[in-house]
PDB file of C-alpha atoms and ligand atoms in Angstrom:
ATOM      1  CA  MET A   1      -5.202 -12.933 -21.867  1.00  0.00           C
ATOM      2  CA  SER A   2      -8.005 -11.614 -19.752  1.00  0.00           C
ATOM      3  CA  THR A   3      -9.550 -13.184 -16.702  1.00  0.00           C
ATOM      4  CA  ALA A   4     -12.816 -12.026 -15.210  1.00  0.00           C
ATOM      5  CA  THR A   5     -13.238 -12.455 -11.466  1.00  0.00           C
ATOM      6  CA  SER A   6     -16.145 -11.414  -9.293  1.00  0.00           C
ATOM      7  CA  THR A   7     -15.374  -7.723  -9.583  1.00  0.00           C
ATOM      8  CA  LEU A   8     -12.066  -7.211 -11.343  1.00  0.00           C
ATOM      9  CA  THR A   9     -10.670  -7.752 -14.809  1.00  0.00           C
ATOM     10  CA  VAL A  10      -6.984  -8.608 -15.076  1.00  0.00           C
ATOM     11  CA  GLN A  11      -5.377  -8.154 -18.478  1.00  0.00           C
ATOM     12  CA  LYS A  12      -1.745  -9.045 -19.152  1.00  0.00           C
ATOM     13  CA  VAL A  13       0.336  -6.330 -20.815  1.00  0.00           C
ATOM     14  CA  GLY A  14       3.686  -8.148 -21.071  1.00  0.00           C
ATOM     15  CA  GLY A  15       4.674 -11.753 -21.617  1.00  0.00           C
ATOM     16  CA  ARG A  16       6.855 -12.019 -18.504  1.00  0.00           C
ATOM     17  CA  LEU A  17       5.212  -9.490 -16.183  1.00  0.00           C
ATOM     18  CA  GLY A  18       2.635  -6.740 -15.930  1.00  0.00           C
ATOM     19  CA  ALA A  19      -1.165  -6.669 -15.949  1.00  0.00           C
ATOM     20  CA  VAL A  20      -3.813  -3.974 -15.979  1.00  0.00           C
ATOM     21  CA  ILE A  21      -6.536  -4.369 -13.374  1.00  0.00           C
ATOM     22  CA  SER A  22      -9.823  -2.661 -14.105  1.00  0.00           C
ATOM     23  CA  GLY A  23     -13.162  -2.501 -12.343  1.00  0.00           C
ATOM     24  CA  VAL A  24     -11.933  -1.203  -9.005  1.00  0.00           C
ATOM     25  CA  ARG A  25     -11.827   2.179  -7.277  1.00  0.00           C
ATOM     26  CA  LEU A  26      -8.803   2.000  -4.962  1.00  0.00           C
ATOM     27  CA  GLY A  27      -9.109   3.218  -1.370  1.00  0.00           C
ATOM     28  CA  GLY A  28      -8.973   2.110   2.236  1.00  0.00           C
ATOM     29  CA  ASP A  29     -12.491   0.702   2.217  1.00  0.00           C
ATOM     30  CA  LEU A  30     -12.183  -2.173  -0.270  1.00  0.00           C
ATOM     31  CA  PRO A  31     -13.737  -5.504   0.744  1.00  0.00           C
ATOM     32  CA  ALA A  32     -11.301  -8.210   1.842  1.00  0.00           C
ATOM     33  CA  GLU A  33     -12.231 -10.322  -1.177  1.00  0.00           C
ATOM     34  CA  THR A  34     -11.211  -7.563  -3.606  1.00  0.00           C
ATOM     35  CA  VAL A  35      -7.942  -7.009  -1.727  1.00  0.00           C
ATOM     36  CA  ALA A  36      -7.246 -10.748  -1.955  1.00  0.00           C
ATOM     37  CA  GLU A  37      -7.831 -10.667  -5.728  1.00  0.00           C
ATOM     38  CA  ILE A  38      -5.500  -7.685  -6.152  1.00  0.00           C
ATOM     39  CA  ARG A  39      -2.841  -9.384  -4.038  1.00  0.00           C
ATOM     40  CA  ALA A  40      -3.116 -12.615  -6.028  1.00  0.00           C
ATOM     41  CA  ALA A  41      -2.796 -10.708  -9.327  1.00  0.00           C
ATOM     42  CA  LEU A  42       0.171  -8.782  -7.934  1.00  0.00           C
ATOM     43  CA  LEU A  43       1.992 -11.972  -6.917  1.00  0.00           C
ATOM     44  CA  ALA A  44       1.245 -13.590 -10.278  1.00  0.00           C
ATOM     45  CA  HIS A  45       2.043 -10.629 -12.566  1.00  0.00           C
ATOM     46  CA  LYS A  46       4.667  -8.852 -10.360  1.00  0.00           C
ATOM     47  CA  VAL A  47       3.474  -5.363 -11.344  1.00  0.00           C
ATOM     48  CA  VAL A  48      -0.157  -4.334 -11.743  1.00  0.00           C
ATOM     49  CA  PHE A  49      -1.519  -1.088 -13.167  1.00  0.00           C
ATOM     50  CA  PHE A  50      -4.753   0.780 -12.470  1.00  0.00           C
ATOM     51  CA  ARG A  51      -5.989   3.680 -14.609  1.00  0.00           C
ATOM     52  CA  GLY A  52      -8.257   6.519 -13.502  1.00  0.00           C
ATOM     53  CA  GLN A  53      -7.536   6.585  -9.759  1.00  0.00           C
ATOM     54  CA  ASP A  54      -7.576  10.417  -9.715  1.00  0.00           C
ATOM     55  CA  HIS A  55      -9.734  10.429  -6.589  1.00  0.00           C
ATOM     56  CA  LEU A  56      -6.781   9.263  -4.457  1.00  0.00           C
ATOM     57  CA  ASP A  57      -5.037  11.785  -2.227  1.00  0.00           C
ATOM     58  CA  GLU A  58      -2.135  11.140   0.160  1.00  0.00           C
ATOM     59  CA  GLU A  59      -4.423   9.832   2.854  1.00  0.00           C
ATOM     60  CA  ALA A  60      -6.442   7.474   0.657  1.00  0.00           C
ATOM     61  CA  HIS A  61      -3.253   6.250  -1.040  1.00  0.00           C
ATOM     62  CA  GLU A  62      -1.850   5.332   2.376  1.00  0.00           C
ATOM     63  CA  ALA A  63      -5.160   3.858   3.550  1.00  0.00           C
ATOM     64  CA  PHE A  64      -5.211   1.589   0.500  1.00  0.00           C
ATOM     65  CA  GLY A  65      -1.578   0.648   1.230  1.00  0.00           C
ATOM     66  CA  ARG A  66      -2.574  -0.524   4.711  1.00  0.00           C
ATOM     67  CA  LEU A  67      -4.744  -3.174   3.102  1.00  0.00           C
ATOM     68  CA  LEU A  68      -1.561  -4.775   1.723  1.00  0.00           C
ATOM     69  CA  GLY A  69       0.567  -4.418   4.882  1.00  0.00           C
ATOM     70  CA  THR A  70       2.200  -1.780   7.064  1.00  0.00           C
ATOM     71  CA  PRO A  71       3.458   1.382   5.355  1.00  0.00           C
ATOM     72  CA  VAL A  72       7.097   2.148   6.128  1.00  0.00           C
ATOM     73  CA  ALA A  73       9.088   5.374   6.060  1.00  0.00           C
ATOM     74  CA  HIS A  74      12.263   5.678   4.011  1.00  0.00           C
ATOM     75  CA  PRO A  75      15.247   4.752   6.238  1.00  0.00           C
ATOM     76  CA  THR A  76      17.116   7.999   5.597  1.00  0.00           C
ATOM     77  CA  VAL A  77      14.886  10.494   3.788  1.00  0.00           C
ATOM     78  CA  PRO A  78      12.627  12.156   6.368  1.00  0.00           C
ATOM     79  CA  SER A  79       9.047  12.808   5.415  1.00  0.00           C
ATOM     80  CA  ALA A  80       8.341  16.529   4.989  1.00  0.00           C
ATOM     81  CA  ASP A  81       4.679  16.276   5.944  1.00  0.00           C
ATOM     82  CA  GLY A  82       4.670  13.401   8.440  1.00  0.00           C
ATOM     83  CA  ARG A  83       3.264  10.981   5.876  1.00  0.00           C
ATOM     84  CA  TYR A  84       4.590   7.693   4.600  1.00  0.00           C
ATOM     85  CA  SER A  85       3.939   8.850   1.066  1.00  0.00           C
ATOM     86  CA  PHE A  86       7.307   9.637  -0.530  1.00  0.00           C
ATOM     87  CA  PRO A  87       7.692  12.189  -3.365  1.00  0.00           C
ATOM     88  CA  ILE A  88       9.259  11.154  -6.673  1.00  0.00           C
ATOM     89  CA  ASP A  89       9.606  14.664  -7.980  1.00  0.00           C
ATOM     90  CA  SER A  90      11.548  16.101 -10.932  1.00  0.00           C
ATOM     91  CA  ASP A  91      11.886  19.376  -8.939  1.00  0.00           C
ATOM     92  CA  TYR A  92      14.123  17.644  -6.405  1.00  0.00           C
ATOM     93  CA  GLY A  93      16.309  16.133  -9.106  1.00  0.00           C
ATOM     94  CA  GLY A  94      14.729  12.840  -8.114  1.00  0.00           C
ATOM     95  CA  ARG A  95      15.444  10.581 -11.075  1.00  0.00           C
ATOM     96  CA  ALA A  96      15.494   6.843 -10.621  1.00  0.00           C
ATOM     97  CA  ASN A  97      17.141   6.005 -13.931  1.00  0.00           C
ATOM     98  CA  GLN A  98      19.114   3.039 -12.653  1.00  0.00           C
ATOM     99  CA  TRP A  99      17.802  -0.505 -12.493  1.00  0.00           C
ATOM    100  CA  HIS A 100      17.035  -1.127  -8.841  1.00  0.00           C
ATOM    101  CA  THR A 101      14.847  -2.802  -6.267  1.00  0.00           C
ATOM    102  CA  ASP A 102      13.659  -0.299  -3.674  1.00  0.00           C
ATOM    103  CA  VAL A 103      15.693   0.123  -0.475  1.00  0.00           C
ATOM    104  CA  THR A 104      17.757  -3.095  -0.701  1.00  0.00           C
ATOM    105  CA  PHE A 105      20.483  -1.500   1.421  1.00  0.00           C
ATOM    106  CA  VAL A 106      18.541  -2.593   4.539  1.00  0.00           C
ATOM    107  CA  PRO A 107      17.764  -6.236   5.379  1.00  0.00           C
ATOM    108  CA  ALA A 108      13.955  -6.219   5.501  1.00  0.00           C
ATOM    109  CA  TYR A 109      13.413  -3.977   2.489  1.00  0.00           C
ATOM    110  CA  PRO A 110       9.838  -3.262   1.325  1.00  0.00           C
ATOM    111  CA  ALA A 111       7.620  -6.029  -0.040  1.00  0.00           C
ATOM    112  CA  PHE A 112       5.483  -3.720  -2.181  1.00  0.00           C
ATOM    113  CA  SER A 113       5.696  -0.215  -3.598  1.00  0.00           C
ATOM    114  CA  ILE A 114       2.569   1.649  -4.672  1.00  0.00           C
ATOM    115  CA  LEU A 115       3.277   4.526  -7.059  1.00  0.00           C
ATOM    116  CA  ARG A 116       0.647   7.107  -8.021  1.00  0.00           C
ATOM    117  CA  ALA A 117       0.988   9.584 -10.892  1.00  0.00           C
ATOM    118  CA  VAL A 118       0.196  13.195  -9.932  1.00  0.00           C
ATOM    119  CA  VAL A 119       1.819  15.295 -12.697  1.00  0.00           C
ATOM    120  CA  ILE A 120       2.975  13.601 -15.891  1.00  0.00           C
ATOM    121  CA  PRO A 121       5.135  15.246 -18.600  1.00  0.00           C
ATOM    122  CA  PRO A 122       3.818  15.617 -22.166  1.00  0.00           C
ATOM    123  CA  TYR A 123       6.294  12.966 -23.364  1.00  0.00           C
ATOM    124  CA  GLY A 124       8.737  10.479 -21.874  1.00  0.00           C
ATOM    125  CA  GLY A 125       9.010   9.641 -18.175  1.00  0.00           C
ATOM    126  CA  ASN A 126       7.870   6.029 -18.585  1.00  0.00           C
ATOM    127  CA  THR A 127       8.833   3.413 -16.013  1.00  0.00           C
ATOM    128  CA  LEU A 128      10.228  -0.042 -16.812  1.00  0.00           C
ATOM    129  CA  TRP A 129       9.961  -3.136 -14.623  1.00  0.00           C
ATOM    130  CA  ALA A 130      11.877  -6.408 -14.948  1.00  0.00           C
ATOM    131  CA  ASN A 131      10.905  -9.808 -13.555  1.00  0.00           C
ATOM    132  CA  THR A 132      13.713 -11.139 -11.358  1.00  0.00           C
ATOM    133  CA  ALA A 133      12.073 -14.580 -10.989  1.00  0.00           C
ATOM    134  CA  THR A 134      12.001 -15.273 -14.750  1.00  0.00           C
ATOM    135  CA  ALA A 135      15.489 -13.745 -15.024  1.00  0.00           C
ATOM    136  CA  TYR A 136      16.693 -16.466 -12.640  1.00  0.00           C
ATOM    137  CA  GLU A 137      14.550 -19.236 -14.144  1.00  0.00           C
ATOM    138  CA  ASN A 138      15.866 -18.567 -17.658  1.00  0.00           C
ATOM    139  CA  LEU A 139      19.531 -18.660 -16.695  1.00  0.00           C
ATOM    140  CA  PRO A 140      21.450 -21.681 -17.945  1.00  0.00           C
ATOM    141  CA  GLU A 141      21.753 -24.248 -15.148  1.00  0.00           C
ATOM    142  CA  PRO A 142      25.475 -23.603 -14.393  1.00  0.00           C
ATOM    143  CA  LEU A 143      24.750 -19.895 -13.861  1.00  0.00           C
ATOM    144  CA  ARG A 144      21.774 -20.665 -11.614  1.00  0.00           C
ATOM    145  CA  ALA A 145      24.025 -22.928  -9.519  1.00  0.00           C
ATOM    146  CA  LEU A 146      26.655 -20.200  -9.316  1.00  0.00           C
ATOM    147  CA  ALA A 147      24.109 -17.522  -8.313  1.00  0.00           C
ATOM    148  CA  ASP A 148      22.582 -19.814  -5.659  1.00  0.00           C
ATOM    149  CA  ASN A 149      25.895 -19.770  -3.795  1.00  0.00           C
ATOM    150  CA  LEU A 150      26.667 -16.055  -3.898  1.00  0.00           C
ATOM    151  CA  ARG A 151      25.929 -13.208  -1.496  1.00  0.00           C
ATOM    152  CA  ALA A 152      26.249  -9.513  -2.310  1.00  0.00           C
ATOM    153  CA  VAL A 153      26.723  -6.335  -0.297  1.00  0.00           C
ATOM    154  CA  HIS A 154      24.212  -3.528  -0.917  1.00  0.00           C
ATOM    155  CA  SER A 155      24.630   0.090   0.229  1.00  0.00           C
ATOM    156  CA  ASN A 156      22.861   3.440  -0.076  1.00  0.00           C
ATOM    157  CA  ASP A 157      26.284   5.088  -0.347  1.00  0.00           C
ATOM    158  CA  TYR A 158      26.630   4.504  -4.070  1.00  0.00           C
ATOM    159  CA  ASP A 159      28.558   6.664  -6.474  1.00  0.00           C
ATOM    160  CA  TYR A 160      25.852   9.247  -7.041  1.00  0.00           C
ATOM    161  CA  ALA A 161      28.183  11.964  -8.366  1.00  0.00           C
ATOM    162  CA  ALA A 162      29.741   9.720 -11.014  1.00  0.00           C
ATOM    163  CA  LEU A 163      26.312   8.484 -12.112  1.00  0.00           C
ATOM    164  CA  ARG A 164      25.033  12.057 -12.443  1.00  0.00           C
ATOM    165  CA  PRO A 165      27.707  14.158 -14.111  1.00  0.00           C
ATOM    166  CA  GLY A 166      25.148  16.946 -14.677  1.00  0.00           C
ATOM    167  CA  ALA A 167      23.941  17.071 -11.054  1.00  0.00           C
ATOM    168  CA  LEU A 168      23.861  20.478  -9.414  1.00  0.00           C
ATOM    169  CA  PRO A 169      26.007  21.008  -6.300  1.00  0.00           C
ATOM    170  CA  GLU A 170      22.854  21.253  -4.158  1.00  0.00           C
ATOM    171  CA  GLN A 171      21.647  17.897  -5.501  1.00  0.00           C
ATOM    172  CA  LEU A 172      24.963  16.275  -4.581  1.00  0.00           C
ATOM    173  CA  ALA A 173      24.802  17.890  -1.151  1.00  0.00           C
ATOM    174  CA  ARG A 174      21.239  16.647  -0.698  1.00  0.00           C
ATOM    175  CA  PHE A 175      22.313  13.142  -1.611  1.00  0.00           C
ATOM    176  CA  ARG A 176      25.172  13.168   0.909  1.00  0.00           C
ATOM    177  CA  GLU A 177      23.324  14.899   3.712  1.00  0.00           C
ATOM    178  CA  ILE A 178      20.011  13.109   3.378  1.00  0.00           C
ATOM    179  CA  PHE A 179      19.959   9.948   1.284  1.00  0.00           C
ATOM    180  CA  ALA A 180      23.355   8.736   2.523  1.00  0.00           C
ATOM    181  CA  SER A 181      23.186  10.403   5.982  1.00  0.00           C
ATOM    182  CA  THR A 182      23.359   6.992   7.623  1.00  0.00           C
ATOM    183  CA  LYS A 183      25.448   4.609   5.559  1.00  0.00           C
ATOM    184  CA  PHE A 184      23.848   1.205   5.405  1.00  0.00           C
ATOM    185  CA  LEU A 185      25.632  -1.941   4.309  1.00  0.00           C
ATOM    186  CA  THR A 186      23.581  -5.117   4.026  1.00  0.00           C
ATOM    187  CA  GLU A 187      24.609  -8.530   2.766  1.00  0.00           C
ATOM    188  CA  HIS A 188      21.842 -10.354   0.889  1.00  0.00           C
ATOM    189  CA  PRO A 189      21.817 -13.692  -0.886  1.00  0.00           C
ATOM    190  CA  VAL A 190      22.049 -13.154  -4.679  1.00  0.00           C
ATOM    191  CA  VAL A 191      19.143 -15.598  -4.986  1.00  0.00           C
ATOM    192  CA  ARG A 192      16.237 -14.897  -2.671  1.00  0.00           C
ATOM    193  CA  VAL A 193      13.497 -17.462  -2.089  1.00  0.00           C
ATOM    194  CA  HIS A 194      10.254 -15.504  -2.347  1.00  0.00           C
ATOM    195  CA  PRO A 195       8.442 -15.759   1.006  1.00  0.00           C
ATOM    196  CA  GLU A 196       4.954 -15.998  -0.542  1.00  0.00           C
ATOM    197  CA  THR A 197       5.392 -17.776  -3.882  1.00  0.00           C
ATOM    198  CA  GLY A 198       8.514 -19.852  -3.162  1.00  0.00           C
ATOM    199  CA  GLU A 199      10.026 -18.684  -6.467  1.00  0.00           C
ATOM    200  CA  ARG A 200      13.754 -18.041  -6.669  1.00  0.00           C
ATOM    201  CA  THR A 201      14.553 -14.444  -7.621  1.00  0.00           C
ATOM    202  CA  LEU A 202      17.776 -12.589  -8.432  1.00  0.00           C
ATOM    203  CA  LEU A 203      18.358  -9.950  -5.741  1.00  0.00           C
ATOM    204  CA  LEU A 204      20.626  -7.343  -7.341  1.00  0.00           C
ATOM    205  CA  GLY A 205      20.164  -3.768  -8.661  1.00  0.00           C
ATOM    206  CA  ASN A 206      22.025  -0.508  -8.304  1.00  0.00           C
ATOM    207  CA  PHE A 207      22.546  -0.588  -4.540  1.00  0.00           C
ATOM    208  CA  VAL A 208      24.868  -3.592  -4.954  1.00  0.00           C
ATOM    209  CA  GLN A 209      28.506  -2.741  -4.311  1.00  0.00           C
ATOM    210  CA  ARG A 210      30.203  -6.111  -4.672  1.00  0.00           C
ATOM    211  CA  ILE A 211      29.846  -9.849  -4.389  1.00  0.00           C
ATOM    212  CA  SER A 212      31.080 -11.131  -1.041  1.00  0.00           C
ATOM    213  CA  GLY A 213      34.465 -12.857  -1.190  1.00  0.00           C
ATOM    214  CA  LEU A 214      35.326 -11.717  -4.731  1.00  0.00           C
ATOM    215  CA  THR A 215      37.647  -9.013  -6.015  1.00  0.00           C
ATOM    216  CA  GLY A 216      36.141  -5.823  -7.385  1.00  0.00           C
ATOM    217  CA  ALA A 217      36.930  -6.926 -10.949  1.00  0.00           C
ATOM    218  CA  ASP A 218      35.346 -10.365 -10.544  1.00  0.00           C
ATOM    219  CA  SER A 219      32.339  -8.819  -8.785  1.00  0.00           C
ATOM    220  CA  ARG A 220      31.758  -6.367 -11.625  1.00  0.00           C
ATOM    221  CA  ALA A 221      32.032  -9.056 -14.280  1.00  0.00           C
ATOM    222  CA  LEU A 222      29.552 -11.357 -12.534  1.00  0.00           C
ATOM    223  CA  LEU A 223      27.147  -8.576 -11.601  1.00  0.00           C
ATOM    224  CA  GLY A 224      27.115  -7.398 -15.220  1.00  0.00           C
ATOM    225  CA  LEU A 225      26.447 -10.931 -16.380  1.00  0.00           C
ATOM    226  CA  PHE A 226      23.496 -11.564 -14.048  1.00  0.00           C
ATOM    227  CA  GLN A 227      22.107  -8.074 -14.427  1.00  0.00           C
ATOM    228  CA  SER A 228      22.116  -8.420 -18.239  1.00  0.00           C
ATOM    229  CA  HIS A 229      19.653 -11.303 -17.888  1.00  0.00           C
ATOM    230  CA  VAL A 230      17.381  -9.161 -15.680  1.00  0.00           C
ATOM    231  CA  GLU A 231      17.370  -6.281 -18.170  1.00  0.00           C
ATOM    232  CA  ARG A 232      16.715  -8.211 -21.393  1.00  0.00           C
ATOM    233  CA  PRO A 233      13.831  -6.431 -23.154  1.00  0.00           C
ATOM    234  CA  GLU A 234      11.775  -9.652 -23.203  1.00  0.00           C
ATOM    235  CA  ASN A 235      12.040  -9.737 -19.423  1.00  0.00           C
ATOM    236  CA  THR A 236      10.600  -6.246 -18.954  1.00  0.00           C
ATOM    237  CA  VAL A 237       7.412  -4.253 -19.273  1.00  0.00           C
ATOM    238  CA  ARG A 238       7.132  -0.516 -19.924  1.00  0.00           C
ATOM    239  CA  TRP A 239       4.374   1.754 -18.620  1.00  0.00           C
ATOM    240  CA  GLN A 240       3.365   5.061 -20.145  1.00  0.00           C
ATOM    241  CA  TRP A 241       1.868   7.073 -17.306  1.00  0.00           C
ATOM    242  CA  GLN A 242      -1.323   9.082 -17.289  1.00  0.00           C
ATOM    243  CA  VAL A 243      -2.348  11.257 -14.345  1.00  0.00           C
ATOM    244  CA  GLY A 244      -4.344   9.136 -11.893  1.00  0.00           C
ATOM    245  CA  ASP A 245      -2.544   5.886 -12.730  1.00  0.00           C
ATOM    246  CA  VAL A 246      -1.389   3.637  -9.912  1.00  0.00           C
ATOM    247  CA  ALA A 247       1.271   0.930 -10.272  1.00  0.00           C
ATOM    248  CA  ILE A 248       1.933  -1.629  -7.537  1.00  0.00           C
ATOM    249  CA  TRP A 249       4.926  -3.918  -7.758  1.00  0.00           C
ATOM    250  CA  ASP A 250       6.182  -6.873  -5.832  1.00  0.00           C
ATOM    251  CA  ASN A 251       9.526  -5.417  -4.776  1.00  0.00           C
ATOM    252  CA  ARG A 252      10.774  -8.921  -3.915  1.00  0.00           C
ATOM    253  CA  ALA A 253      10.427 -10.152  -7.497  1.00  0.00           C
ATOM    254  CA  THR A 254      11.206  -7.109  -9.664  1.00  0.00           C
ATOM    255  CA  GLN A 255      13.604  -4.329 -10.486  1.00  0.00           C
ATOM    256  CA  HIS A 256      12.488  -1.054 -12.033  1.00  0.00           C
ATOM    257  CA  TYR A 257      13.890   1.970 -13.869  1.00  0.00           C
ATOM    258  CA  GLY A 258      12.438   5.469 -14.298  1.00  0.00           C
ATOM    259  CA  VAL A 259      13.364   6.654 -17.784  1.00  0.00           C
ATOM    260  CA  ASP A 260      14.803  10.184 -17.623  1.00  0.00           C
ATOM    261  CA  ASP A 261      13.727  11.479 -21.049  1.00  0.00           C
ATOM    262  CA  SER A 262      11.189  14.207 -20.409  1.00  0.00           C
ATOM    263  CA  ASP A 263      13.705  17.072 -20.460  1.00  0.00           C
ATOM    264  CA  ASP A 264      12.770  19.818 -17.997  1.00  0.00           C
ATOM    265  CA  HIS A 265       9.088  18.967 -17.811  1.00  0.00           C
ATOM    266  CA  VAL A 266       7.606  18.569 -14.376  1.00  0.00           C
ATOM    267  CA  ARG A 267       6.917  14.991 -13.271  1.00  0.00           C
ATOM    268  CA  LYS A 268       5.507  14.178  -9.838  1.00  0.00           C
ATOM    269  CA  LEU A 269       4.563  10.831  -8.408  1.00  0.00           C
ATOM    270  CA  ARG A 270       3.984   9.665  -4.836  1.00  0.00           C
ATOM    271  CA  ARG A 271       5.114   6.327  -3.516  1.00  0.00           C
ATOM    272  CA  VAL A 272       3.926   4.366  -0.491  1.00  0.00           C
ATOM    273  CA  THR A 273       6.080   1.374   0.473  1.00  0.00           C
ATOM    274  CA  ILE A 274       4.831  -1.595   2.456  1.00  0.00           C
ATOM    275  CA  ASP A 275       7.039  -3.484   4.885  1.00  0.00           C
ATOM    276  CA  GLY A 276       8.770  -6.690   3.893  1.00  0.00           C
ATOM    277  CA  ASP A 277      10.673  -9.394   5.704  1.00  0.00           C
ATOM    278  CA  VAL A 278      14.320 -10.376   5.861  1.00  0.00           C
ATOM    279  CA  PRO A 279      15.316 -12.346   2.732  1.00  0.00           C
ATOM    280  CA  ILE A 280      16.387 -15.972   2.917  1.00  0.00           C
ATOM    281  CA  GLY A 281      18.695 -17.621   0.396  1.00  0.00           C
ATOM    282  CA  VAL A 282      18.411 -21.094  -1.099  1.00  0.00           C
ATOM    283  CA  ASP A 283      20.700 -22.398   1.677  1.00  0.00           C
ATOM    284  CA  GLY A 284      18.322 -21.042   4.353  1.00  0.00           C
ATOM    285  CA  ARG A 285      20.692 -18.227   5.365  1.00  0.00           C
ATOM    286  CA  SER A 286      19.163 -14.804   6.041  1.00  0.00           C
ATOM    287  CA  SER A 287      20.403 -11.416   4.948  1.00  0.00           C
ATOM    288  CA  ALA A 288      22.599  -9.597   7.475  1.00  0.00           C
ATOM    289  CA  LEU A 289      23.080  -5.959   8.349  1.00  0.00           C
ATOM    290  CA  LEU A 290      26.815  -5.148   8.275  1.00  0.00           C
ATOM    291  CA  ALA A 291      26.588  -1.430   9.126  1.00  0.00           C
ATOM    292  CA  PRO A 292      25.679   0.597  11.029  1.00  0.00           C
ATOM    293  CA  GLU A 293      25.891  -1.572  14.115  1.00  0.00           C
ATOM    294  CA  SER A 294      22.878  -0.015  15.772  1.00  0.00           C
ATOM    295  CA  VAL A 295      20.070   1.925  14.222  1.00  0.00           C
ATOM    296  CA  PRO A 296      17.096   3.471  15.956  1.00  0.00           C
ATOM    297  CA  ASP A 297      14.246   2.481  13.655  1.00  0.00           C
ATOM    298  CA  PRO A 298      13.032  -1.118  13.922  1.00  0.00           C
ATOM    299  CA  ALA A 299      10.674  -0.732  10.944  1.00  0.00           C
ATOM    300  CA  PHE A 300      13.144  -2.217   8.493  1.00  0.00           C
ATOM    301  CA  GLY A 301      14.045  -5.273  10.502  1.00  0.00           C
ATOM    302  CA  ILE A 302      17.378  -3.748  11.315  1.00  0.00           C
ATOM    303  CA  ALA A 303      16.993  -3.504  15.079  1.00  0.00           C
ATOM    304  CA  SER A 304      18.387  -6.597  16.715  1.00  0.00           C
ATOM    305  CA  GLY A 305      17.105  -8.331  19.814  1.00  0.00           C
ATOM    306  CA  SER A 306      13.395  -8.975  19.469  1.00  0.00           C
ATOM    307  CA  SER A 307      13.329 -10.572  16.010  1.00  0.00           C
ATOM    308  CA  THR A 308      12.587 -14.248  15.572  1.00  0.00           C
ATOM    309  CA  GLU A 309      14.756 -14.192  12.436  1.00  0.00           C
ATOM    310  CA  GLU A 310      18.457 -14.917  12.580  1.00  0.00           C
ATOM    311  CA  PRO A 311      19.941 -11.720  14.163  1.00  0.00           C
ATOM    312  CA  ALA A 312      20.205  -9.216  11.338  1.00  0.00           C
ATOM    313  CA  ALA A 313      22.831  -7.006  12.960  1.00  0.00           C
ATOM    314  CA  VAL A 314      26.411  -8.191  13.220  1.00  0.00           C
TER     315      VAL A 314
HETATM  316  O1  AKG B   1      10.420   7.618 -11.427  1.00  0.00           O
HETATM  317  C1  AKG B   1      10.131   6.453 -11.712  1.00  0.00           C
HETATM  318  O2  AKG B   1       9.594   6.132 -12.759  1.00  0.00           O
HETATM  319  C2  AKG B   1      10.467   5.344 -10.757  1.00  0.00           C
HETATM  320  C3  AKG B   1      10.606   5.860  -9.376  1.00  0.00           C
HETATM  321  C4  AKG B   1      11.080   4.814  -8.436  1.00  0.00           C
HETATM  322  O3  AKG B   1      12.126   4.240  -8.580  1.00  0.00           O
HETATM  323  C5  AKG B   1      10.222   4.460  -7.302  1.00  0.00           C
HETATM  324  O4  AKG B   1       9.127   5.015  -7.164  1.00  0.00           O
HETATM  325  O5  AKG B   1      10.630   3.605  -6.510  1.00  0.00           O
HETATM  326 FE1  FE2 B   2      12.393   2.779  -7.034  1.00  0.00          FE
END
């Protein structure tokens, strides 16, 4: 399917999600009408791809991001160069080969991520995305009803060492000292009502530790069950990167997975994340920060007091 709009062409690449947008040079100076078209395509297709955006540097990448919202820093990984742009770099052992939604260990996790390919290996290193709205929609009714009533605890303090048996000691140290320097625990509804489209989405992924109120064994069984519906091949799209590609995903309606199959070849991407709001479940209840009790950075909706949402911190 291809739809021509005033300036852009949007071409679906997967049945459930994914579209290539052509006819646009991304940057901070796009007209509001073009930004509105990109945003509409992004909400409809969940992940959109742009080829040939080699002109973008860190600054222009961020400037384009500002057209979609406010860029946010990672809650625990400090920026080396004072930018919001975050490196996804094979040199740092940075492999994202777990199904996840970005930064769900804080309440108001990012709405969008914008990933730009800088160095791409000669083979492998594709990224997969899954549609968490169709994953929910295609569940049998009794499972949808069950999911609607569950909440789950997400944390950045996941079992990194066990997931990476080959990790070097310095990579494990980096994980502990940086990524998990502040241990966040956030309870989210398992079904999030999308704030812009109203769709119900499954809010899971690798930061989930357990389902609230269940034993570890019951949690694992149910998480495996729901997650298997997210990961079904029909529910995913796969992107083979070229240098200069940009992918933008709706982080509230997708999970993604960076395939770690390019051996020791260098792979470098940069990611800019755009702020999101605190999720709300089908019962109207918001997500809640369980730990830490006070955090300095209000950018993730984790500072209590001034928010109009239900207090996030408990
Ligand atoms: O390396 C990849 O393909 C995915 C990286 C990732 O998870 C992200 O940019 O959020
Ligand atoms: Fe990610």
